[in-house]
Short mmCIF file of C-alpha atoms and ligand atoms in Angstrom, two decimals:
data_model
loop_
_atom_site.label_atom_id
_atom_site.label_comp_id
_atom_site.label_asym_id
_atom_site.label_seq_id
_atom_site.Cartn_x
_atom_site.Cartn_y
_atom_site.Cartn_z
CA UNK F 152 0.06 0.16 0.15
CA UNK F 153 1.43 3.56 -1.28
CA UNK F 154 2.78 5.65 1.96
CA UNK F 155 0.48 8.63 2.46
CA UNK F 156 0.69 10.44 5.85
CA UNK F 157 -2.42 9.74 8.16
CA UNK F 158 -5.18 12.42 8.45
CA UNK F 159 -7.08 12.25 11.65
CA UNK F 160 -10.28 11.79 11.26
CA UNK F 161 -11.53 15.12 12.54
CA UNK F 162 -9.17 17.14 10.87
CA UNK F 163 -10.68 15.63 7.64
CA UNK F 164 -14.04 15.80 7.51
CA UNK F 165 -13.53 20.15 7.78
CA UNK F 166 -11.86 19.22 4.04
CA UNK F 167 -13.27 20.34 1.20
CA UNK F 168 -9.84 19.58 -1.25
CA UNK F 169 -11.77 17.04 -3.19
CA UNK F 170 -9.78 15.13 -5.36
CA UNK F 171 -7.44 14.47 -2.93
CA UNK F 172 -5.93 11.14 -2.21
CA UNK F 173 -5.53 10.28 1.81
CA UNK F 174 -5.31 8.23 4.36
CA UNK F 175 -7.17 7.27 7.71
CA UNK F 176 -7.12 4.88 10.13
CA UNK F 177 -9.62 3.75 12.31
CA UNK F 178 -11.92 1.15 13.25
CA UNK F 179 -14.73 -0.32 12.08
CA UNK F 180 -18.15 0.91 13.26
CA UNK F 181 -20.20 -0.61 10.72
CA UNK F 182 -20.51 -1.74 7.41
CA UNK F 183 -23.58 -2.03 4.93
CA UNK F 184 -24.78 -1.45 1.31
CA UNK F 185 -25.23 -3.58 -1.54
CA UNK F 186 -23.95 -6.22 -3.79
CA UNK F 187 -22.18 -3.36 -5.48
CA UNK F 188 -21.46 -1.06 -2.84
CA UNK F 189 -20.19 -0.93 0.59
CA UNK F 190 -20.19 2.09 2.94
CA UNK F 191 -17.88 2.01 5.83
CA UNK F 192 -18.46 4.24 9.24
CA UNK F 193 -15.23 4.52 10.49
CA UNK F 194 -14.23 6.09 13.73
CA UNK F 195 -10.59 6.76 15.14
CA UNK F 196 -11.46 8.83 18.40
CA UNK F 197 -10.10 12.04 17.68
CA UNK F 198 -14.15 12.86 16.99
CA UNK F 199 -17.39 11.25 17.78
CA UNK F 200 -18.11 11.88 14.30
CA UNK F 201 -17.26 8.71 11.96
CA UNK F 202 -15.94 9.05 7.80
CA UNK F 203 -17.25 7.13 5.67
CA UNK F 204 -15.75 5.19 3.18
CA UNK F 205 -16.93 4.55 0.20
CA UNK F 206 -15.94 0.84 -1.49
CA UNK F 207 -16.76 -0.24 -4.99
CA UNK F 208 -16.97 -3.87 -3.97
CA UNK F 209 -15.43 -4.92 -7.66
CA UNK F 210 -12.10 -3.47 -7.15
CA UNK F 211 -11.47 -5.14 -4.07
CA UNK F 212 -10.85 -8.97 -3.05
CA UNK F 213 -13.14 -10.98 -1.85
CA UNK F 214 -10.67 -12.25 1.16
CA UNK F 215 -9.80 -9.09 2.57
CA UNK F 216 -13.61 -7.87 2.42
CA UNK F 217 -14.13 -10.20 4.53
CA UNK F 218 -12.01 -9.47 7.14
CA UNK F 219 -13.89 -5.81 7.38
CA UNK F 220 -16.08 -6.42 10.02
CA UNK F 221 -17.26 -4.19 13.33
CA UNK F 222 -14.55 -3.48 15.37
CA UNK F 223 -11.67 -4.73 12.96
CA UNK F 224 -8.88 -1.94 12.43
CA UNK F 225 -8.44 -0.88 8.74
CA UNK F 226 -5.84 1.34 6.97
CA UNK F 227 -7.59 3.44 4.09
CA UNK F 228 -5.75 5.72 0.84
CA UNK F 229 -8.84 6.75 -1.07
CA UNK F 230 -9.75 9.90 -2.69
CA UNK F 231 -11.64 12.76 -1.08
CA UNK F 232 -14.75 13.46 -2.37
CA UNK F 233 -18.12 15.33 -2.15
CA UNK F 234 -20.45 13.29 -0.26
CA UNK F 235 -23.92 13.73 -1.41
CA UNK F 236 -25.97 12.01 0.88
CA UNK F 237 -26.79 14.33 4.19
CA UNK F 238 -24.88 14.18 7.22
CA UNK F 239 -20.98 14.84 6.29
CA UNK F 240 -20.10 16.72 3.65
CA UNK F 241 -17.42 14.76 2.43
CA UNK F 242 -16.38 10.98 2.29
CA UNK F 243 -13.60 8.84 1.10
CA UNK F 244 -13.90 6.70 -2.11
CA UNK F 245 -11.73 3.87 -1.31
CA UNK F 246 -8.73 3.03 -3.59
CA UNK F 247 -6.52 0.70 -1.45
CA UNK F 248 -7.11 -1.13 2.22
CA UNK F 249 -5.20 -3.06 4.49
CA UNK F 250 -6.50 -4.48 7.48
CA UNK F 251 -4.61 -3.77 10.63
CA UNK F 252 -6.28 -6.15 13.15
CA UNK F 253 -8.73 -8.35 12.79
CA UNK F 254 -12.24 -8.44 14.79
CA UNK F 255 -14.38 -11.73 15.18
CA UNK F 256 -17.56 -11.83 15.74
CA UNK F 257 -17.32 -12.58 20.25
CA UNK F 258 -16.26 -8.48 19.99
CA UNK F 259 -18.93 -7.27 22.48
CA UNK F 260 -19.69 -4.42 21.19
CA UNK F 261 -21.18 -5.55 18.26
CA UNK F 262 -24.42 -4.42 18.98
CA UNK F 263 -25.81 -1.06 19.54
CA UNK F 264 -27.50 -0.36 22.64
CA UNK F 265 -25.65 -1.75 25.76
CA UNK F 266 -26.49 -0.91 29.03
CA UNK F 267 -23.99 1.39 30.69
CA UNK F 268 -24.06 -1.06 33.06
CA UNK F 269 -22.55 -3.61 31.20
CA UNK F 270 -19.81 -1.21 29.26
CA UNK F 271 -18.62 -1.03 33.10
CA UNK F 272 -18.04 -5.22 32.99
CA UNK F 273 -16.07 -3.94 29.91
CA UNK F 274 -14.65 -1.40 30.52
CA UNK F 275 -11.26 -2.06 28.85
CA UNK F 276 -13.27 -2.19 25.65
CA UNK F 277 -15.86 0.84 26.66
CA UNK F 278 -13.86 4.23 25.30
CA UNK F 279 -14.59 2.46 21.92
CA UNK F 280 -18.14 3.02 22.06
CA UNK F 281 -19.73 6.74 21.29
CA UNK F 282 -20.83 7.42 24.92
CA UNK F 283 -17.37 7.15 26.03
CA UNK F 284 -15.62 8.90 23.42
CA UNK F 285 -17.08 11.71 24.01
CA UNK F 286 -17.12 11.25 28.07
CA UNK F 287 -13.37 10.79 28.01
CA UNK F 288 -12.82 13.40 25.50
CA UNK F 289 -14.62 15.80 27.75
CA UNK F 290 -12.67 14.68 30.51
CA UNK F 291 -9.73 15.67 28.77
CA UNK F 292 -10.87 18.84 27.80
CA UNK F 293 -11.95 19.95 31.37
CA UNK F 294 -8.59 18.94 32.80
CA UNK F 295 -7.22 21.35 30.13
CA UNK F 296 -9.44 24.22 31.35
CA UNK F 297 -8.80 24.33 34.95
CA UNK F 298 -4.60 24.12 34.26
CA UNK F 299 -6.23 26.93 31.71
CA UNK F 300 -7.87 29.36 34.11
CA UNK F 301 -5.27 29.49 36.89
CA UNK F 302 -2.22 29.38 34.69
CA UNK F 303 -4.23 33.31 33.35
CA UNK F 304 -4.78 33.97 37.03
CA UNK F 305 -1.76 33.50 38.11
CA UNK F 306 -2.25 30.71 40.51
CA UNK F 307 0.72 27.98 40.54
CA UNK F 308 0.21 24.17 39.56
CA UNK F 309 1.97 22.93 43.11
CA UNK F 310 2.06 19.19 43.51
CA UNK F 311 1.78 17.91 47.11
CA UNK F 312 2.16 14.41 47.95
CA UNK F 313 0.18 11.32 47.56
CA UNK F 314 1.74 9.01 49.87
CA UNK F 315 1.50 10.74 53.14
CA UNK F 316 2.60 10.51 56.77
CA UNK F 317 0.20 12.09 58.26
CA UNK F 318 -3.10 10.74 59.80
CA UNK F 319 -5.23 13.53 60.37
CA UNK F 320 -5.70 15.21 57.02
CA UNK F 321 -9.27 15.43 58.34
CA UNK F 322 -11.43 13.99 55.29
CA UNK F 323 -12.38 9.88 55.22
CA UNK F 324 -10.73 6.88 55.65
CA UNK F 325 -6.96 6.04 54.22
CA UNK F 326 -5.60 3.62 52.65
CA UNK F 327 -2.26 2.41 54.38
CA UNK F 328 1.14 1.92 52.24
CA UNK F 329 2.98 -0.44 53.33
CA UNK F 330 5.89 -3.19 52.47
CA UNK F 331 5.24 -5.47 55.64
CA UNK F 332 4.83 -9.14 55.67
CA UNK F 333 0.97 -8.84 55.98
CA UNK F 334 1.53 -12.26 57.25
CA UNK F 335 4.04 -12.44 60.09
CA UNK F 336 3.39 -8.22 61.96
CA UNK F 337 5.53 -7.53 64.45
CA UNK F 338 3.42 -5.66 67.56
CA UNK F 339 4.43 -3.77 70.63
CA UNK F 340 3.31 -5.87 74.16
CA UNK F 341 -0.14 -3.77 73.82
CA UNK F 342 -0.41 -5.62 70.18
CA UNK F 343 -0.13 -2.09 68.11
CA UNK F 344 2.08 -3.06 64.67
CA UNK F 345 5.45 -1.73 65.35
CA UNK F 346 6.33 0.38 62.10
CA UNK F 347 9.89 0.96 62.65
CA UNK F 348 10.99 -1.67 60.07
CA UNK F 349 8.50 -0.70 57.35
CA UNK F 350 9.62 1.04 54.22
CA UNK F 351 9.29 4.77 55.66
CA UNK F 352 9.67 3.78 59.07
CA UNK F 353 6.23 4.98 60.66
CA UNK F 354 2.35 4.59 59.45
CA UNK F 355 1.79 5.76 55.44
CA UNK F 356 -1.29 5.91 53.75
CA UNK F 357 -2.89 7.43 50.64
CA UNK F 358 -3.72 11.15 50.33
CA UNK F 359 -7.15 11.60 51.26
CA UNK F 360 -6.37 15.47 50.14
CA UNK F 361 -3.77 18.02 49.65
CA UNK F 362 -4.92 20.66 51.28
CA UNK F 363 -2.64 21.10 54.36
CA UNK F 364 0.10 21.05 52.10
CA UNK F 365 -1.41 22.88 49.57
CA UNK F 366 -2.21 26.08 52.35
CA UNK F 367 2.00 25.65 53.02
CA UNK F 368 2.43 26.66 49.82
CA UNK F 369 -0.21 29.17 49.36
CA UNK F 370 1.58 30.76 52.53
CA UNK F 371 4.62 31.18 50.33
CA UNK F 372 4.05 31.31 46.52
CA UNK F 373 0.39 33.20 47.39
CA UNK F 374 -1.63 31.01 45.31
CA UNK F 375 -1.72 27.53 44.29
CA UNK F 376 -4.01 24.85 42.84
CA UNK F 377 -3.45 21.34 43.33
CA UNK F 378 -4.31 18.63 40.54
CA UNK F 379 -3.73 14.81 41.39
CA UNK F 380 -5.64 11.58 42.51
CA UNK F 381 -7.30 11.06 46.39
CA UNK F 382 -8.40 8.16 47.88
CA UNK F 383 -10.97 7.56 50.65
CA UNK F 384 -11.59 4.41 51.84
CA UNK F 385 -15.29 5.36 52.97
CA UNK F 386 -17.55 2.39 51.96
CA UNK F 387 -20.10 4.60 50.60
CA UNK F 388 -21.69 2.69 47.29
CA UNK F 389 -23.17 5.67 45.73
CA UNK F 390 -23.23 6.71 42.33
CA UNK F 391 -21.24 10.25 43.30
CA UNK F 392 -18.18 8.43 45.33
CA UNK F 393 -15.31 6.83 44.22
CA UNK F 394 -12.08 5.18 46.39
CA UNK F 395 -9.75 7.14 43.57
CA UNK F 396 -10.81 10.24 42.56
CA UNK F 397 -9.56 13.35 41.14
CA UNK F 398 -9.84 16.70 42.75
CA UNK F 399 -8.49 20.26 42.11
CA UNK F 400 -7.86 22.37 45.37
CA UNK F 401 -6.33 25.80 44.89
CA UNK F 402 -5.74 27.64 48.17
CA UNK F 403 -4.76 31.40 48.47
CA UNK F 404 -3.23 33.52 50.69
CA UNK F 405 -5.24 37.03 51.74
CA UNK F 406 -8.70 35.65 50.71
CA UNK F 407 -11.47 35.27 53.16
CA UNK F 408 -14.58 33.23 52.56
CA UNK F 409 -16.03 35.70 50.26
CA UNK F 410 -13.28 35.93 48.02
CA UNK F 411 -13.17 32.15 48.15
CA UNK F 412 -17.06 31.90 46.99
CA UNK F 413 -16.11 34.20 44.19
CA UNK F 414 -13.54 32.22 43.08
CA UNK F 415 -15.23 28.91 43.34
CA UNK F 416 -18.22 30.63 41.04
CA UNK F 417 -15.90 32.27 38.51
CA UNK F 418 -14.01 28.73 38.28
CA UNK F 419 -16.75 26.48 37.61
CA UNK F 420 -18.26 28.80 35.18
CA UNK F 421 -15.31 29.13 33.56
CA UNK F 422 -15.24 25.04 33.32
CA UNK F 423 -18.78 24.59 31.88
CA UNK F 424 -18.41 27.95 29.31
CA UNK F 425 -15.12 25.88 27.86
CA UNK F 426 -16.73 23.00 28.11
CA UNK F 427 -19.93 24.25 25.90
CA UNK F 428 -17.27 25.92 23.43
CA UNK F 429 -14.51 22.97 23.11
CA UNK F 430 -16.82 19.68 23.31
CA UNK F 431 -20.07 20.73 21.53
CA UNK F 432 -20.41 17.59 19.11
CA UNK F 433 -19.73 15.19 22.18
CA UNK F 434 -22.20 17.29 24.82
CA UNK F 435 -24.91 17.21 21.89
CA UNK F 436 -24.05 13.93 21.71
CA UNK F 437 -24.51 13.19 25.54
CA UNK F 438 -27.90 15.30 25.69
CA UNK F 439 -29.00 13.57 22.50
CA UNK F 440 -28.83 10.42 24.03
CA UNK F 441 -28.75 10.61 28.14
CA UNK F 442 -30.47 13.68 29.07
CA UNK F 443 -32.63 16.24 27.08
CA UNK F 444 -32.00 18.85 29.51
CA UNK F 445 -27.97 19.06 29.56
CA UNK F 446 -27.65 22.18 27.00
CA UNK F 447 -29.94 23.84 28.82
CA UNK F 448 -28.82 23.17 32.05
CA UNK F 449 -25.57 23.89 31.75
CA UNK F 450 -26.62 27.45 29.96
CA UNK F 451 -28.74 28.33 32.39
CA UNK F 452 -25.65 27.61 35.13
CA UNK F 453 -23.54 30.02 33.42
CA UNK F 454 -26.46 32.71 33.25
CA UNK F 455 -27.54 32.71 36.87
CA UNK F 456 -25.31 34.09 40.19
CA UNK F 457 -25.33 31.05 42.54
CA UNK F 458 -27.59 31.74 45.81
CA UNK F 459 -25.72 32.40 48.75
CA UNK F 460 -26.66 31.53 52.20
CA UNK F 461 -26.45 30.66 55.67
CA UNK F 462 -26.54 26.66 56.54
CA UNK F 463 -28.88 27.67 59.20
CA UNK F 464 -31.20 29.64 56.66
CA UNK F 465 -30.82 26.87 54.73
CA UNK F 466 -31.87 24.17 57.73
CA UNK F 467 -35.08 26.45 57.85
CA UNK F 468 -35.75 26.22 54.65
CA UNK F 469 -36.18 22.53 55.23
CA UNK F 470 -37.79 22.03 57.82
CA UNK F 471 -40.37 24.44 56.30
CA UNK F 472 -40.63 21.74 53.22
CA UNK F 473 -41.36 18.81 56.17
CA UNK F 474 -43.85 21.20 57.70
CA UNK F 475 -45.37 21.40 54.18
CA UNK F 476 -45.27 17.41 53.70
CA UNK F 477 -42.07 17.25 51.73
CA UNK F 478 -41.14 13.47 52.35
CA UNK F 479 -37.53 13.06 53.08
CA UNK F 480 -35.54 9.70 53.80
CA UNK F 481 -33.41 11.43 56.43
CA UNK F 482 -34.07 13.68 59.02
CA UNK F 483 -33.58 17.44 58.86
CA UNK F 484 -32.67 19.44 62.30
CA UNK F 485 -30.03 22.45 63.09
CA UNK F 486 -26.98 20.16 63.21
CA UNK F 487 -27.05 17.53 61.01
CA UNK F 488 -24.64 16.98 58.01
CA UNK F 489 -27.02 17.54 55.13
CA UNK F 490 -27.36 14.91 52.75
CA UNK F 491 -27.25 14.77 48.94
CA UNK F 492 -31.46 14.71 48.57
CA UNK F 493 -31.70 18.04 51.18
CA UNK F 494 -29.14 19.93 48.98
CA UNK F 495 -30.75 18.74 46.03
CA UNK F 496 -34.50 20.08 47.41
CA UNK F 497 -32.65 23.26 47.84
CA UNK F 498 -30.65 23.63 44.59
CA UNK F 499 -33.28 22.22 42.10
CA UNK F 500 -36.89 22.70 44.20
CA UNK F 501 -36.65 26.05 46.39
CA UNK F 502 -33.75 27.83 44.26
CA UNK F 503 -33.76 26.37 40.60
CA UNK F 504 -29.98 26.96 40.60
CA UNK F 505 -26.76 26.60 42.16
CA UNK F 506 -26.16 27.26 45.87
CA UNK F 507 -23.22 28.09 47.88
CA UNK F 508 -24.46 27.12 51.41
CA UNK F 509 -22.05 28.58 54.81
CA UNK F 510 -21.48 28.99 57.59
CA UNK F 511 -21.68 25.12 58.85
CA UNK F 512 -21.94 24.18 62.62
CA UNK F 513 -18.25 22.94 62.95
CA UNK F 514 -19.17 19.71 65.10
CA UNK F 515 -19.98 18.77 61.15
CA UNK F 516 -16.78 20.50 59.73
CA UNK F 517 -12.61 19.85 59.75
CA UNK F 518 -10.74 21.39 62.53
CA UNK F 519 -8.92 23.34 60.56
CA UNK F 520 -11.97 26.16 59.60
CA UNK F 521 -12.33 29.66 60.74
CA UNK F 522 -14.42 29.73 63.93
CA UNK F 523 -17.54 32.68 63.48
CA UNK F 524 -17.48 34.84 66.76
CA UNK F 525 -21.16 32.51 67.33
CA UNK F 526 -18.51 29.81 69.29
CA UNK F 527 -21.16 27.37 66.76
CA UNK F 528 -20.46 28.25 63.70
CA UNK F 529 -17.28 27.70 60.69
CA UNK F 530 -16.65 30.01 57.85
CA UNK F 531 -17.32 26.74 55.45
CA UNK F 532 -18.65 26.79 51.73
CA UNK F 533 -20.15 23.64 50.14
CA UNK F 534 -21.24 24.46 46.75
CA UNK F 535 -24.33 22.73 45.61
CA UNK F 536 -25.00 21.63 42.60
CA UNK F 537 -28.23 20.44 40.27
CA UNK F 538 -28.85 17.04 40.47
CA UNK F 539 -25.31 16.37 42.22
CA UNK F 540 -25.53 17.88 45.58
CA UNK F 541 -21.90 18.69 46.98
CA UNK F 542 -19.69 19.66 44.35
CA UNK F 543 -17.05 22.06 46.24
CA UNK F 544 -16.42 21.90 49.86
CA UNK F 545 -14.49 24.88 50.76
CA UNK F 546 -13.45 26.98 53.38
CA UNK F 547 -11.63 30.14 54.90
CA UNK F 548 -8.55 28.57 57.41
CA UNK F 549 -8.24 29.37 60.90
CA UNK F 550 -5.46 30.95 60.76
CA UNK F 551 -5.25 31.72 64.70
CA UNK F 552 -2.76 29.98 66.36
CA UNK F 553 -3.87 29.50 69.28
CA UNK F 554 -7.49 29.34 68.12
CA UNK F 555 -6.72 26.38 66.15
CA UNK F 556 -4.63 24.40 68.90
CA UNK F 557 -7.19 24.41 70.33
CA UNK F 558 -9.58 23.28 68.32
CA UNK F 559 -7.35 20.41 68.04
CA UNK F 560 -7.03 19.82 71.17
CA UNK F 561 -11.27 19.93 71.56
CA UNK F 562 -11.13 17.44 68.71
CA UNK F 563 -8.48 15.37 70.41
CA UNK F 564 -6.17 14.91 67.05
CA UNK F 565 -3.11 13.53 66.63
CA UNK F 566 -0.67 16.13 65.81
CA UNK F 567 2.67 14.78 66.50
CA UNK F 568 2.93 14.37 62.94
CA UNK F 569 1.77 17.51 62.03
CA UNK F 570 4.38 19.95 63.11
CA UNK F 571 4.89 21.49 60.33
CA UNK F 572 1.31 22.10 59.47
CA UNK F 573 1.21 24.72 62.82
CA UNK F 574 4.53 26.03 61.50
CA UNK F 575 2.17 28.19 58.76
CA UNK F 576 0.02 29.51 61.68
CA UNK F 577 3.67 30.36 63.94
CA UNK F 578 6.12 31.88 61.06
CA UNK F 579 3.77 35.06 59.59
CA UNK F 580 0.60 33.62 59.59
CA UNK F 581 -1.93 34.77 57.61
CA UNK F 582 -5.73 35.17 56.54
CA UNK F 583 -6.02 32.53 53.15
CA UNK F 584 -8.79 30.19 52.14
CA UNK F 585 -9.43 27.82 49.44
CA UNK F 586 -11.58 24.39 48.27
CA UNK F 587 -11.66 20.91 46.55
CA UNK F 588 -13.88 20.69 43.57
CA UNK F 589 -14.36 16.34 42.66
CA UNK F 590 -12.99 16.20 39.23
CA UNK F 591 -15.51 13.75 38.77
CA UNK F 592 -18.55 15.51 40.16
CA UNK F 593 -17.76 18.37 37.87
CA UNK F 594 -18.00 15.52 34.95
CA UNK F 595 -21.26 14.07 36.11
CA UNK F 596 -22.33 17.91 35.28
CA UNK F 597 -20.85 18.57 32.34
CA UNK F 598 -21.55 15.44 30.29
CA UNK F 599 -25.13 14.78 32.35
CA UNK F 600 -23.98 11.17 33.48
CA UNK F 601 -26.01 9.64 36.13
CA UNK F 602 -23.17 7.28 37.36
CA UNK F 603 -19.58 8.68 38.88
CA UNK F 604 -18.29 5.31 37.66
CA UNK F 605 -19.21 6.36 33.96
CA UNK F 606 -16.80 9.05 33.90
CA UNK F 607 -13.62 8.18 35.35
CA UNK F 608 -12.16 5.31 32.96
CA UNK F 609 -10.95 2.55 35.21
CA UNK F 610 -13.70 3.18 38.72
CA UNK F 611 -12.32 1.71 41.76
CA UNK F 612 -14.97 1.36 44.79
CA UNK F 613 -15.92 -1.26 47.41
CA UNK F 614 -15.09 -4.51 45.53
CA UNK F 615 -13.89 -3.12 42.62
CA UNK F 616 -10.64 -2.92 41.23
CA UNK F 617 -11.15 -4.71 37.58
CA UNK F 618 -8.69 -3.09 35.29
P1 ATP K 103 -19.96 14.03 50.43
O1 ATP K 103 -19.89 15.05 51.50
O2 ATP K 103 -20.30 14.00 49.41
O3 ATP K 103 -19.11 12.48 50.61
P2 ATP K 103 -17.31 15.50 51.73
O4 ATP K 103 -17.84 16.31 52.36
O5 ATP K 103 -16.29 14.14 51.98
O6 ATP K 103 -18.60 14.55 50.56
P3 ATP K 103 -14.59 16.85 50.86
O7 ATP K 103 -13.69 16.13 51.77
O8 ATP K 103 -15.15 18.39 51.53
O9 ATP K 103 -16.20 15.96 50.46
O10 ATP K 103 -14.07 17.04 49.19
C1 ATP K 103 -14.13 18.06 48.55
C2 ATP K 103 -14.80 17.93 47.33
O11 ATP K 103 -14.24 16.17 46.53
C3 ATP K 103 -16.19 17.37 47.27
O12 ATP K 103 -16.95 18.46 47.79
C4 ATP K 103 -17.06 16.42 46.09
O13 ATP K 103 -16.63 17.10 45.17
C5 ATP K 103 -15.29 15.37 46.03
N1 ATP K 103 -15.62 14.13 47.20
C6 ATP K 103 -15.56 14.01 48.30
N2 ATP K 103 -15.12 12.39 48.22
C7 ATP K 103 -15.15 11.98 46.94
C8 ATP K 103 -15.35 10.59 46.30
N3 ATP K 103 -16.04 9.53 47.53
N4 ATP K 103 -15.64 10.67 45.33
C9 ATP K 103 -15.66 11.87 44.56
N5 ATP K 103 -15.81 12.60 44.54
C10 ATP K 103 -15.26 13.24 45.74
MN1 MN K 104 -16.80 18.50 52.03
#
């Protein structure tokens, strides 16, 4: 076969230099036609759209044609031709076809219309479907949007460790990291495991958040963000929780809670606008296939200011709803950690737009949050979104050394490994704020997918680490 340099289908579909000889490579989605002429829909992952290959059967060997089945990988040289059919403006009239990889009829993606549940069981192949191709292209574009947003604003991308020696990051159960022989654990007289001979010489875990190190960086570089994997061993089998997920955590010196809310709102709107502008084909596909309200929902988030409301007011609204007969699965009262159904009621039923809830009871929030004068609440902020509930959790941080230490004592937090964190408050402390956005929660919103397992390539959840 003559060597012609390959054109990606995303670029090819825009071309109008009819008559040119081109090469495309990709996987056969479908093949149909008559005894004289066949039409192959070819996809190479660069776009949701397929290019149509027109094959005049008389010019090709029958043995070769037999191998062009759904899922097969082929390379096609052909003439770029104006398309007379509807849909694409061009097509390729095949001159030469090489089968790079055959695909027999055990290929699970022959038929269309598999359920998302079934596709999770073949996560190694599902990126080849239209749906997951779209989701993972959007995932890439959102990562670029995030870096672009912070870079434009002069934030520095700061890498916090994945393996951590602090067991009080304050956000959920941790996975341990060890090289010890688990069949022969040495214990002291109290039955506690001895870690002296372990790899790090002490107990180590996978991080649940980069925030504490992020605070160190913010009090040096001014404004930073992290963007990396985080791990939580919480046994929550929900459509919104993963054991391994990616988190974006900006942390900014001199920002108070209001600046923090402004940043969160601007950030999410920037990402949503980016998706609409850069992923139009993929979003339209997901809108048409899964969620007819998707595009409208994305656009509406851009238009409206987020509601900003103290937790206490939010609870009042929920209690009034209960009084009027609204049924929640979980009880609502001042002091409760709101469930997703409560958050979604505020967003979807009551305000009909995103809500930032602030000033939560200190008992349900982490030790490092700035304490309010009332002695009961802290300067926390959760951003609540339609269909999801909490998408961002953040706060103004307690900058006062004595107040922070008092809270740590009160909660009996083991601080022996955290001397370095307290140093930020000892040496030139400053007001500062930050938040964490769950990357997959953002993707749930932007793609309209209903289950978090469907917006990450290889989900890790309780009892599931296949692939
Ligand atoms: P939730 O109440 O939903 O369990 P959280 O309050 O424990 O979340 P934070 O510790 O505030 O979460 O983490 C910041 C953000 O990280 C959350 O707002 C959410 O977007 C995301 N997040 C938290 N836990 C998970 C998880 N297990 N899987 C995916 N994303 C998560
Ligand atoms: Mn939270």
